[in-house]
Amino acid sequence: MIITHADADGWCSAGIFLLSEISKKNNETIDTIRYATVRYVITLLKQILYNHKPCKIYIFDLNADNTKKYRNLLVQLSRRNFDITLIDHHIVPDKYQFDRTLKDHGITVIRDTSMSCSELIFREYKESIEKRKYDKAFFLMCVGAIGDKRVTTFVQEKLNSFRWENLFDVYAVLVAGIQDGKEFLRSILWEKDKDGVGFTKKIYHRATRKRFWIEKIKKEVLKNLEMLDDGIYVIRIFKKYIGLAASIMVDLPDVDYAIAIGTRSPSSTLNKILLFFRELFRTLFNRPIVKDEKMIRISVRSTKPVNKIITRIANSCNGYGGGHKLACGARIPRKELNLFLKKLVNEIRKS
């Protein structure tokens, strides 16, 4: 079983692994991939713990909101004879204790925060990948690395060696977005060989539509961003767009810290209609508010390291937070939002 992060780097990590002979020996296929987010991975591991027979599990590019629960679940799975390999590039709070605990319970942990998980997977399994499959591995590695903004010298060298149409394909995939990870891997690993024209038509059509959509989000960001303090800007936007919104903001002049908060309703007519019916059915069936709706998700992008500050403040507000040095996030109780922002501004001033 493969469990991977549901983003470009995660799917590309899984794809590179599937090119290796080791994956074949363990009967891994696209259909054995399970994907998760930093929140859902806890639920997924619980389901596996109680409903699945012991097996080999590969976990790629995954940290969790609640690292303590994550660690404990991995230990419980290991005790129940699950053979676990964790390969990740995220910065984990107190990572030495976290990784040491897992290793002490027989879990293989490979962690390197200096590169994308896609590159880490390639370096780990390249001896097990046939040379004729290297082109696909390099393509996936470059998509994953650029998607996570972790372009090392090694990745840049591979990008420089690409023919221009292949380079165009890399960026088309990133602009189009990966809507269905398994479909994406099938198209890269198999279908592109059979019908390159069909592959490019599908990718470029979606990329073109997505490109216009990105410009709409940019317009909304520029219209609605607010300054909290010198170099610190915030926007309230639909939670689906917080990562993109924060990335757009941090590229603006004089912005050192970009904070996107998932509090606003979606702006499109279609999404407004969907929200209307969701609220209608909630009223009709008297559906109680579930715990997660009391939580709010925040995405942060910065020009200076901020992940440790986010982790510390999120924990103090009864939430969770962390990620990469310049790109991280948090999930906190909605009622703690103002306190979170106040503490964040104060901590940034001190740093």
CSV table of C-alpha atoms in Angstrom, one decimal:
chain,number,residue,atom,x,y,z
A,1,MET,CA,0.0,0.0,0.0
A,2,ILE,CA,1.2,3.5,-0.9
A,3,ILE,CA,-0.1,6.5,1.1
A,4,THR,CA,0.9,9.8,-0.4
A,5,HIS,CA,0.2,13.5,0.0
A,6,ALA,CA,-2.6,14.8,-2.3
A,7,ASP,CA,-0.5,17.4,-4.1
A,8,ALA,CA,1.9,17.5,-7.1
A,9,ASP,CA,4.9,16.5,-5.1
A,10,GLY,CA,3.0,13.6,-3.4
A,11,TRP,CA,1.6,12.2,-6.6
A,12,CYS,CA,4.9,12.5,-8.4
A,13,SER,CA,6.7,10.8,-5.5
A,14,ALA,CA,4.3,7.8,-5.8
A,15,GLY,CA,4.7,7.8,-9.6
A,16,ILE,CA,8.5,7.7,-9.4
A,17,PHE,CA,8.3,4.8,-6.9
A,18,LEU,CA,6.0,2.9,-9.2
A,19,LEU,CA,8.7,3.0,-11.8
A,20,SER,CA,11.1,1.1,-9.5
A,21,GLU,CA,11.5,-2.7,-9.4
A,22,ILE,CA,11.0,-2.6,-5.7
A,23,SER,CA,7.4,-1.5,-6.2
A,24,LYS,CA,6.8,-4.4,-8.5
A,25,LYS,CA,8.2,-6.9,-6.0
A,26,ASN,CA,5.6,-5.6,-3.5
A,27,ASN,CA,2.8,-5.7,-6.1
A,28,GLU,CA,2.3,-1.9,-5.9
A,29,THR,CA,0.2,-0.4,-8.6
A,30,ILE,CA,-1.7,2.9,-9.2
A,31,ASP,CA,-4.7,1.2,-7.7
A,32,THR,CA,-3.0,0.5,-4.4
A,33,ILE,CA,-2.3,4.2,-3.8
A,34,ARG,CA,-4.2,6.0,-1.1
A,35,TYR,CA,-3.9,9.7,-0.8
A,36,ALA,CA,-4.3,12.0,2.1
A,37,THR,CA,-4.0,15.6,3.4
A,38,VAL,CA,-2.3,16.7,6.7
A,39,ARG,CA,-5.7,16.4,8.4
A,40,TYR,CA,-7.2,13.3,6.7
A,41,VAL,CA,-4.0,11.1,7.2
A,42,ILE,CA,-5.0,10.6,10.9
A,43,THR,CA,-8.4,9.3,9.9
A,44,LEU,CA,-6.9,7.1,7.1
A,45,LEU,CA,-4.4,5.5,9.5
A,46,LYS,CA,-7.1,4.7,12.0
A,47,GLN,CA,-9.1,3.0,9.3
A,48,ILE,CA,-6.1,0.9,8.3
A,49,LEU,CA,-5.3,0.1,11.9
A,50,TYR,CA,-8.7,-1.3,12.7
A,51,ASN,CA,-9.9,-2.6,9.4
A,52,HIS,CA,-6.8,-3.8,7.4
A,53,LYS,CA,-4.6,-6.9,7.6
A,54,PRO,CA,-0.9,-6.2,8.3
A,55,CYS,CA,0.9,-5.3,5.1
A,56,LYS,CA,3.8,-3.2,3.7
A,57,ILE,CA,3.0,0.5,3.8
A,58,TYR,CA,5.0,3.3,2.0
A,59,ILE,CA,4.2,6.8,3.2
A,60,PHE,CA,5.4,9.6,1.0
A,61,ASP,CA,5.5,13.4,1.5
A,62,LEU,CA,3.1,13.3,4.5
A,63,ASN,CA,3.2,15.2,7.8
A,64,ALA,CA,0.1,15.7,9.9
A,65,ASP,CA,-1.7,18.5,11.7
A,66,ASN,CA,-1.4,16.6,14.9
A,67,THR,CA,2.1,15.1,14.9
A,68,LYS,CA,1.6,13.4,18.3
A,69,LYS,CA,-1.4,11.4,17.0
A,70,TYR,CA,0.4,10.7,13.8
A,71,ARG,CA,3.4,9.3,15.6
A,72,ASN,CA,1.3,7.2,17.9
A,73,LEU,CA,-0.7,5.7,15.1
A,74,LEU,CA,2.4,4.8,13.2
A,75,VAL,CA,3.8,3.1,16.3
A,76,GLN,CA,0.5,1.2,16.8
A,77,LEU,CA,0.5,0.0,13.2
A,78,SER,CA,4.1,-1.2,13.6
A,79,ARG,CA,3.2,-3.1,16.7
A,80,ARG,CA,0.5,-4.8,14.7
A,81,ASN,CA,3.1,-6.0,12.3
A,82,PHE,CA,2.6,-3.4,9.6
A,83,ASP,CA,6.0,-2.9,7.8
A,84,ILE,CA,6.2,0.9,7.4
A,85,THR,CA,8.6,3.1,5.3
A,86,LEU,CA,8.2,6.8,5.8
A,87,ILE,CA,9.9,9.1,3.2
A,88,ASP,CA,9.3,12.8,3.8
A,89,HIS,CA,10.9,16.2,3.5
A,90,HIS,CA,8.7,18.2,5.9
A,91,ILE,CA,10.1,19.9,9.0
A,92,VAL,CA,8.6,18.2,12.0
A,93,PRO,CA,8.6,19.8,15.4
A,94,ASP,CA,11.2,18.1,17.5
A,95,LYS,CA,12.0,15.9,14.5
A,96,TYR,CA,14.9,14.0,16.1
A,97,GLN,CA,12.6,12.7,18.9
A,98,PHE,CA,9.8,12.1,16.3
A,99,ASP,CA,12.0,10.1,13.9
A,100,ARG,CA,13.9,8.3,16.7
A,101,THR,CA,10.7,7.1,18.3
A,102,LEU,CA,9.5,5.7,14.9
A,103,LYS,CA,12.9,4.0,14.2
A,104,ASP,CA,12.9,2.5,17.7
A,105,HIS,CA,9.7,0.7,16.8
A,106,GLY,CA,11.1,-0.7,13.6
A,107,ILE,CA,9.8,2.0,11.2
A,108,THR,CA,12.1,3.0,8.3
A,109,VAL,CA,12.4,6.8,8.2
A,110,ILE,CA,14.1,8.7,5.4
A,111,ARG,CA,13.9,12.5,5.8
A,112,ASP,CA,15.7,15.3,4.0
A,113,THR,CA,14.3,18.8,4.2
A,114,SER,CA,16.7,20.3,1.6
A,115,MET,CA,14.8,19.0,-1.4
A,116,SER,CA,11.3,17.9,-2.7
A,117,CYS,CA,10.0,14.5,-1.8
A,118,SER,CA,10.0,13.6,-5.5
A,119,GLU,CA,13.7,14.2,-5.7
A,120,LEU,CA,14.3,12.3,-2.4
A,121,ILE,CA,12.3,9.3,-3.8
A,122,PHE,CA,14.3,9.3,-7.0
A,123,ARG,CA,17.6,9.5,-5.2
A,124,GLU,CA,16.5,6.6,-2.9
A,125,TYR,CA,15.3,4.3,-5.6
A,126,LYS,CA,17.2,5.3,-8.8
A,127,GLU,CA,19.2,2.1,-8.7
A,128,SER,CA,16.0,0.2,-8.9
A,129,ILE,CA,14.6,2.1,-11.9
A,130,GLU,CA,15.5,1.0,-15.4
A,131,LYS,CA,17.5,3.5,-17.4
A,132,ARG,CA,14.9,3.6,-20.1
A,133,LYS,CA,12.4,4.8,-17.6
A,134,TYR,CA,14.5,7.7,-16.4
A,135,ASP,CA,12.8,10.2,-18.7
A,136,LYS,CA,9.5,9.6,-17.0
A,137,ALA,CA,11.1,9.7,-13.5
A,138,PHE,CA,12.8,13.0,-14.4
A,139,PHE,CA,9.6,14.5,-15.7
A,140,LEU,CA,7.7,13.6,-12.5
A,141,MET,CA,10.6,14.8,-10.3
A,142,CYS,CA,10.6,18.2,-12.0
A,143,VAL,CA,6.8,18.6,-11.7
A,144,GLY,CA,7.0,17.7,-8.0
A,145,ALA,CA,9.9,19.9,-7.2
A,146,ILE,CA,8.5,23.0,-9.0
A,147,GLY,CA,5.1,22.3,-7.5
A,148,ASP,CA,6.7,22.5,-4.0
A,149,LYS,CA,9.1,25.3,-5.0
A,150,ARG,CA,12.1,23.1,-4.1
A,151,VAL,CA,14.2,23.3,-7.2
A,152,THR,CA,17.7,22.1,-6.4
A,153,THR,CA,20.7,22.3,-8.6
A,154,PHE,CA,20.1,18.7,-9.6
A,155,VAL,CA,16.5,19.4,-10.6
A,156,GLN,CA,17.5,22.5,-12.5
A,157,GLU,CA,20.1,20.5,-14.5
A,158,LYS,CA,17.4,18.1,-15.5
A,159,LEU,CA,15.1,20.9,-16.5
A,160,ASN,CA,17.9,22.5,-18.6
A,161,SER,CA,18.3,19.2,-20.5
A,162,PHE,CA,14.6,18.9,-21.5
A,163,ARG,CA,13.5,19.5,-25.0
A,164,TRP,CA,11.3,22.7,-25.1
A,165,GLU,CA,8.1,20.8,-25.7
A,166,ASN,CA,8.7,18.6,-22.6
A,167,LEU,CA,9.5,21.7,-20.5
A,168,PHE,CA,6.2,23.2,-21.8
A,169,ASP,CA,4.4,20.0,-20.7
A,170,VAL,CA,5.9,20.3,-17.1
A,171,TYR,CA,4.5,23.8,-16.7
A,172,ALA,CA,1.2,22.9,-18.4
A,173,VAL,CA,0.7,20.1,-15.8
A,174,LEU,CA,1.4,22.5,-13.0
A,175,VAL,CA,-1.0,25.2,-14.3
A,176,ALA,CA,-3.7,22.7,-15.1
A,177,GLY,CA,-3.5,21.2,-11.6
A,178,ILE,CA,-3.8,17.5,-10.7
A,179,GLN,CA,-7.6,16.9,-10.3
A,180,ASP,CA,-7.3,13.2,-10.2
A,181,GLY,CA,-4.0,11.9,-9.1
A,182,LYS,CA,-4.5,8.3,-10.4
A,183,GLU,CA,-5.6,9.5,-13.8
A,184,PHE,CA,-2.6,11.8,-13.9
A,185,LEU,CA,-0.2,9.0,-13.2
A,186,ARG,CA,-1.8,6.7,-15.8
A,187,SER,CA,-1.5,9.5,-18.4
A,188,ILE,CA,2.2,10.0,-17.6
A,189,LEU,CA,3.3,6.4,-17.1
A,190,TRP,CA,1.3,4.7,-19.9
A,191,GLU,CA,-1.1,6.8,-22.0
A,192,LYS,CA,1.4,9.4,-23.1
A,193,ASP,CA,3.4,6.7,-24.8
A,194,LYS,CA,0.3,5.5,-26.7
A,195,ASP,CA,-1.1,8.9,-27.7
A,196,GLY,CA,1.0,12.0,-27.0
A,197,VAL,CA,-1.4,14.2,-29.0
A,198,GLY,CA,-4.3,13.1,-26.8
A,199,PHE,CA,-2.3,13.7,-23.7
A,200,THR,CA,-1.3,17.2,-24.7
A,201,LYS,CA,-4.7,18.2,-25.9
A,202,LYS,CA,-6.2,17.2,-22.5
A,203,ILE,CA,-3.5,18.9,-20.4
A,204,TYR,CA,-3.3,22.2,-22.4
A,205,HIS,CA,-7.1,22.6,-22.6
A,206,ARG,CA,-7.3,22.4,-18.8
A,207,ALA,CA,-4.2,24.5,-18.3
A,208,THR,CA,-5.7,27.3,-20.5
A,209,ARG,CA,-9.0,27.4,-18.6
A,210,LYS,CA,-7.1,27.3,-15.3
A,211,ARG,CA,-4.8,30.1,-16.4
A,212,PHE,CA,-7.8,32.5,-16.8
A,213,TRP,CA,-9.1,31.3,-13.4
A,214,ILE,CA,-5.8,32.2,-11.7
A,215,GLU,CA,-6.0,35.7,-13.1
A,216,LYS,CA,-9.5,36.0,-11.5
A,217,ILE,CA,-8.1,34.9,-8.1
A,218,LYS,CA,-5.2,37.4,-8.5
A,219,LYS,CA,-7.7,40.2,-9.1
A,220,GLU,CA,-9.7,39.2,-6.0
A,221,VAL,CA,-6.5,39.1,-3.9
A,222,LEU,CA,-5.3,42.6,-5.0
A,223,LYS,CA,-8.8,43.9,-4.3
A,224,ASN,CA,-9.2,42.5,-0.8
A,225,LEU,CA,-5.8,42.1,0.8
A,226,GLU,CA,-5.3,44.1,4.1
A,227,MET,CA,-2.1,45.2,5.8
A,228,LEU,CA,-1.8,44.0,9.4
A,229,ASP,CA,1.7,45.5,10.0
A,230,ASP,CA,4.7,46.5,8.0
A,231,GLY,CA,5.4,43.7,5.5
A,232,ILE,CA,2.5,41.6,6.9
A,233,TYR,CA,-0.6,41.2,4.8
A,234,VAL,CA,-3.7,39.2,5.2
A,235,ILE,CA,-6.7,38.1,3.0
A,236,ARG,CA,-9.9,36.3,3.8
A,237,ILE,CA,-10.8,34.0,1.0
A,238,PHE,CA,-12.6,30.7,0.2
A,239,LYS,CA,-10.5,28.0,1.9
A,240,LYS,CA,-10.0,26.1,-1.4
A,241,TYR,CA,-7.9,29.1,-2.6
A,242,ILE,CA,-5.8,30.0,0.4
A,243,GLY,CA,-2.5,28.4,-0.8
A,244,LEU,CA,-2.7,30.2,-4.2
A,245,ALA,CA,-3.8,33.5,-2.6
A,246,ALA,CA,-0.9,33.4,-0.2
A,247,SER,CA,1.6,32.6,-3.0
A,248,ILE,CA,0.2,35.5,-5.0
A,249,MET,CA,0.5,37.9,-2.1
A,250,VAL,CA,4.1,37.1,-1.1
A,251,ASP,CA,5.3,37.9,-4.7
A,252,LEU,CA,3.9,41.5,-4.3
A,253,PRO,CA,6.3,44.4,-3.5
A,254,ASP,CA,6.8,45.1,0.2
A,255,VAL,CA,5.2,41.8,1.3
A,256,ASP,CA,7.3,39.6,3.6
A,257,TYR,CA,4.5,37.6,5.2
A,258,ALA,CA,1.3,36.7,3.4
A,259,ILE,CA,-1.5,35.2,5.4
A,260,ALA,CA,-4.6,33.7,3.7
A,261,ILE,CA,-7.5,32.8,5.9
A,262,GLY,CA,-10.2,30.4,4.7
A,263,THR,CA,-13.2,32.4,6.0
A,264,ARG,CA,-14.9,34.0,3.0
A,265,SER,CA,-17.6,32.3,0.9
A,266,PRO,CA,-16.6,31.4,-2.7
A,267,SER,CA,-17.3,34.2,-5.1
A,268,SER,CA,-18.5,32.2,-8.2
A,269,THR,CA,-22.2,31.9,-8.9
A,270,LEU,CA,-21.9,28.1,-9.0
A,271,ASN,CA,-20.3,27.8,-5.6
A,272,LYS,CA,-22.8,30.2,-4.2
A,273,ILE,CA,-25.6,27.9,-5.4
A,274,LEU,CA,-23.9,24.9,-3.9
A,275,LEU,CA,-23.5,26.7,-0.6
A,276,PHE,CA,-27.2,27.7,-0.6
A,277,PHE,CA,-28.3,24.1,-1.0
A,278,ARG,CA,-25.8,22.9,1.6
A,279,GLU,CA,-27.2,25.4,4.2
A,280,LEU,CA,-30.8,24.5,3.1
A,281,PHE,CA,-30.4,20.8,3.7
A,282,ARG,CA,-28.6,21.4,7.0
A,283,THR,CA,-31.6,23.4,8.2
A,284,LEU,CA,-34.1,20.8,6.9
A,285,PHE,CA,-32.4,17.9,8.6
A,286,ASN,CA,-31.2,19.9,11.6
A,287,ARG,CA,-27.6,18.7,11.0
A,288,PRO,CA,-25.4,19.7,13.9
A,289,ILE,CA,-22.2,21.6,13.2
A,290,VAL,CA,-19.3,19.1,13.1
A,291,LYS,CA,-16.1,19.8,14.9
A,292,ASP,CA,-14.1,20.6,11.8
A,293,GLU,CA,-16.5,23.5,10.9
A,294,LYS,CA,-15.4,25.1,14.1
A,295,MET,CA,-11.9,25.1,12.9
A,296,ILE,CA,-10.4,27.5,10.4
A,297,ARG,CA,-7.5,26.8,7.9
A,298,ILE,CA,-4.7,29.3,7.3
A,299,SER,CA,-2.0,29.3,4.7
A,300,VAL,CA,1.2,31.3,5.1
A,301,ARG,CA,3.9,32.2,2.6
A,302,SER,CA,6.9,34.3,3.5
A,303,THR,CA,10.3,35.6,2.4
A,304,LYS,CA,11.8,34.7,5.9
A,305,PRO,CA,11.5,31.5,7.9
A,306,VAL,CA,8.2,31.4,9.7
A,307,ASN,CA,7.2,27.8,10.2
A,308,LYS,CA,8.5,27.5,13.8
A,309,ILE,CA,6.6,30.6,14.8
A,310,ILE,CA,3.4,29.3,13.2
A,311,THR,CA,3.7,25.9,15.0
A,312,ARG,CA,4.3,27.6,18.3
A,313,ILE,CA,1.4,30.1,18.0
A,314,ALA,CA,-1.1,27.5,16.6
A,315,ASN,CA,-0.4,25.2,19.5
A,316,SER,CA,-0.9,28.0,22.0
A,317,CYS,CA,-4.3,28.7,20.3
A,318,ASN,CA,-5.4,25.0,20.7
A,319,GLY,CA,-4.7,24.3,17.0
A,320,TYR,CA,-2.0,22.7,14.8
A,321,GLY,CA,0.5,24.3,12.5
A,322,GLY,CA,3.8,23.8,10.6
A,323,GLY,CA,5.3,22.9,7.3
A,324,HIS,CA,8.2,24.3,5.3
A,325,LYS,CA,10.3,27.3,6.3
A,326,LEU,CA,8.8,29.7,3.8
A,327,ALA,CA,5.5,27.9,3.1
A,328,CYS,CA,3.4,26.5,6.0
A,329,GLY,CA,-0.1,26.5,7.4
A,330,ALA,CA,-2.3,26.2,10.5
A,331,ARG,CA,-5.6,24.9,11.6
A,332,ILE,CA,-7.1,26.7,14.6
A,333,PRO,CA,-10.5,27.1,16.3
A,334,ARG,CA,-12.4,29.9,14.6
A,335,LYS,CA,-12.9,31.8,17.9
A,336,GLU,CA,-9.1,32.0,18.3
A,337,LEU,CA,-8.4,33.7,15.0
A,338,ASN,CA,-8.0,37.2,16.3
A,339,LEU,CA,-5.7,36.0,19.1
A,340,PHE,CA,-3.7,34.0,16.6
A,341,LEU,CA,-3.1,37.0,14.3
A,342,LYS,CA,-2.2,39.3,17.2
A,343,LYS,CA,0.3,36.8,18.5
A,344,LEU,CA,1.7,36.2,15.0
A,345,VAL,CA,2.3,39.9,14.4
A,346,ASN,CA,4.0,40.3,17.8
A,347,GLU,CA,6.3,37.3,17.2
A,348,ILE,CA,7.2,38.5,13.7
A,349,ARG,CA,8.1,41.9,15.1
A,350,LYS,CA,10.5,40.2,17.6
A,351,SER,CA,12.2,38.0,15.1
